[in-house]
Amino acid sequence: MKVRKVPQRKCTICQKTLSKREMLRIVRTPEGEVELDLTGKKNGRGAYICGDAEAFKKARKTKAFERALKVTLSPEQYDNLEQSFLAVQGKFKSVSCGKPDNEQAES
Ligand SMILES: [Zn+2]
């Protein structure tokens, strides 16, 4: 009886479902700060995106975090988040936000 179920989360940007490990959590803390949650355990309302720098750019463009977290983010906050994101992005090399790989290969 050793079924290990990997928790799945849906990307706010592309709606793809991935394991938590392949995703990045953005959290709005009870103090109203918005930050990357690398542990996945911080308190607050969270939104997940693929661990892909493109995903972050899309999120910024479409204000996806702001909608998901019900906050307004300043350009400075975005820059800070982006810096933190880029610092850890190496962990997610195989992840790309968007269509599943097999769909792209078919065309
Ligand atoms: Zn995605």
mmCIF file of C-alpha atoms and ligand atoms in Angstrom:
data_model
loop_
_atom_site.group_PDB
_atom_site.id
_atom_site.type_symbol
_atom_site.label_atom_id
_atom_site.label_comp_id
_atom_site.label_asym_id
_atom_site.label_seq_id
_atom_site.Cartn_x
_atom_site.Cartn_y
_atom_site.Cartn_z
ATOM 1 C CA MET A 1 0.000 0.000 0.000
ATOM 2 C CA LYS A 2 2.604 2.504 -0.984
ATOM 3 C CA VAL A 3 0.761 4.630 -3.453
ATOM 4 C CA ARG A 4 2.356 8.002 -3.412
ATOM 5 C CA LYS A 5 0.060 10.538 -4.900
ATOM 6 C CA VAL A 6 1.802 13.598 -6.238
ATOM 7 C CA PRO A 7 -0.311 16.662 -5.637
ATOM 8 C CA GLN A 8 -1.393 18.296 -8.862
ATOM 9 C CA ARG A 9 -1.953 21.967 -9.414
ATOM 10 C CA LYS A 10 -3.310 23.946 -12.294
ATOM 11 C CA CYS A 11 -1.348 26.713 -13.952
ATOM 12 C CA THR A 12 -3.021 30.096 -13.717
ATOM 13 C CA ILE A 13 -1.735 30.947 -17.175
ATOM 14 C CA CYS A 14 -2.106 27.917 -19.444
ATOM 15 C CA GLN A 15 -4.491 25.827 -17.307
ATOM 16 C CA LYS A 16 -2.165 22.884 -17.616
ATOM 17 C CA THR A 17 -2.076 20.538 -14.643
ATOM 18 C CA LEU A 18 1.353 19.666 -13.308
ATOM 19 C CA SER A 19 2.774 18.240 -10.147
ATOM 20 C CA LYS A 20 3.474 20.790 -7.445
ATOM 21 C CA ARG A 21 7.173 20.257 -7.915
ATOM 22 C CA GLU A 22 7.048 21.595 -11.459
ATOM 23 C CA MET A 23 5.197 24.689 -10.463
ATOM 24 C CA LEU A 24 5.874 27.867 -8.650
ATOM 25 C CA ARG A 25 3.562 29.211 -6.007
ATOM 26 C CA ILE A 26 2.917 32.884 -5.646
ATOM 27 C CA VAL A 27 1.325 33.717 -2.352
ATOM 28 C CA ARG A 28 -0.410 36.690 -0.875
ATOM 29 C CA THR A 29 0.482 36.635 2.769
ATOM 30 C CA PRO A 30 -1.922 37.666 5.529
ATOM 31 C CA GLU A 31 0.176 40.851 5.770
ATOM 32 C CA GLY A 32 -0.704 41.705 2.187
ATOM 33 C CA GLU A 33 2.730 41.000 0.735
ATOM 34 C CA VAL A 34 3.003 39.046 -2.490
ATOM 35 C CA GLU A 35 5.968 36.728 -2.746
ATOM 36 C CA LEU A 36 7.252 33.503 -4.211
ATOM 37 C CA ASP A 37 6.614 30.555 -1.993
ATOM 38 C CA LEU A 38 9.404 28.092 -2.570
ATOM 39 C CA THR A 39 8.285 25.807 0.247
ATOM 40 C CA GLY A 40 4.667 25.618 -0.842
ATOM 41 C CA LYS A 41 3.684 25.978 2.774
ATOM 42 C CA LYS A 42 3.286 29.648 3.358
ATOM 43 C CA ASN A 43 0.014 30.885 4.673
ATOM 44 C CA GLY A 44 -2.181 32.906 2.435
ATOM 45 C CA ARG A 45 -3.965 32.785 -0.854
ATOM 46 C CA GLY A 46 -1.833 31.151 -3.512
ATOM 47 C CA ALA A 47 -1.668 30.943 -7.278
ATOM 48 C CA TYR A 48 0.387 28.450 -9.239
ATOM 49 C CA ILE A 49 2.206 28.886 -12.509
ATOM 50 C CA CYS A 50 4.489 26.657 -14.525
ATOM 51 C CA GLY A 51 8.125 27.042 -13.511
ATOM 52 C CA ASP A 52 8.909 28.870 -16.705
ATOM 53 C CA ALA A 53 10.121 32.429 -17.155
ATOM 54 C CA GLU A 54 7.672 32.773 -20.042
ATOM 55 C CA ALA A 55 4.856 31.969 -17.666
ATOM 56 C CA PHE A 56 5.899 34.823 -15.443
ATOM 57 C CA LYS A 57 6.031 37.235 -18.357
ATOM 58 C CA LYS A 58 2.588 36.179 -19.460
ATOM 59 C CA ALA A 59 1.293 36.524 -15.935
ATOM 60 C CA ARG A 60 2.620 40.036 -15.763
ATOM 61 C CA LYS A 61 1.112 40.955 -19.097
ATOM 62 C CA THR A 62 -2.289 39.510 -18.353
ATOM 63 C CA LYS A 63 -2.357 40.465 -14.670
ATOM 64 C CA ALA A 64 -3.154 36.852 -13.905
ATOM 65 C CA PHE A 65 -1.743 37.029 -10.383
ATOM 66 C CA GLU A 66 -3.691 40.129 -9.618
ATOM 67 C CA ARG A 67 -6.896 38.417 -10.622
ATOM 68 C CA ALA A 68 -6.056 35.179 -8.874
ATOM 69 C CA LEU A 69 -4.867 36.810 -5.660
ATOM 70 C CA LYS A 70 -7.162 39.804 -5.717
ATOM 71 C CA VAL A 71 -4.354 42.292 -5.293
ATOM 72 C CA THR A 72 -2.797 45.098 -7.256
ATOM 73 C CA LEU A 73 0.896 44.726 -7.968
ATOM 74 C CA SER A 74 3.198 47.630 -8.632
ATOM 75 C CA PRO A 75 5.915 47.394 -11.295
ATOM 76 C CA GLU A 76 8.427 47.218 -8.435
ATOM 77 C CA GLN A 77 6.653 44.238 -6.940
ATOM 78 C CA TYR A 78 6.654 42.532 -10.309
ATOM 79 C CA ASP A 79 10.344 43.230 -10.705
ATOM 80 C CA ASN A 80 11.065 41.783 -7.283
ATOM 81 C CA LEU A 81 9.015 38.691 -7.993
ATOM 82 C CA GLU A 82 10.682 38.283 -11.353
ATOM 83 C CA GLN A 83 14.126 38.484 -9.784
ATOM 84 C CA SER A 84 13.224 35.792 -7.260
ATOM 85 C CA PHE A 85 11.707 33.737 -10.009
ATOM 86 C CA LEU A 86 14.745 33.934 -12.251
ATOM 87 C CA ALA A 87 16.969 32.999 -9.344
ATOM 88 C CA VAL A 88 15.227 29.659 -8.940
ATOM 89 C CA GLN A 89 14.250 29.015 -12.514
ATOM 90 C CA GLY A 90 17.103 26.586 -13.099
ATOM 91 C CA LYS A 91 15.199 24.042 -11.054
ATOM 92 C CA PHE A 92 12.447 23.941 -13.633
ATOM 93 C CA LYS A 93 14.382 23.488 -16.859
ATOM 94 C CA SER A 94 12.063 20.858 -18.280
ATOM 95 C CA VAL A 95 8.926 22.875 -17.686
ATOM 96 C CA SER A 96 7.433 25.065 -20.332
ATOM 97 C CA CYS A 97 4.239 26.980 -19.927
ATOM 98 C CA GLY A 98 1.764 26.584 -22.733
ATOM 99 C CA LYS A 99 0.555 23.718 -24.828
ATOM 100 C CA PRO A 100 1.640 20.218 -23.896
ATOM 101 C CA ASP A 101 4.759 19.079 -25.730
ATOM 102 C CA ASN A 102 3.031 16.330 -27.693
ATOM 103 C CA GLU A 103 0.654 18.839 -29.232
ATOM 104 C CA GLN A 104 3.509 20.922 -30.533
ATOM 105 C CA ALA A 105 5.268 17.892 -31.962
ATOM 106 C CA GLU A 106 2.263 16.959 -34.037
ATOM 107 C CA SER A 107 2.134 20.133 -36.059
HETATM 108 ZN ZN ZN B 1 1.503 27.201 -17.550
#
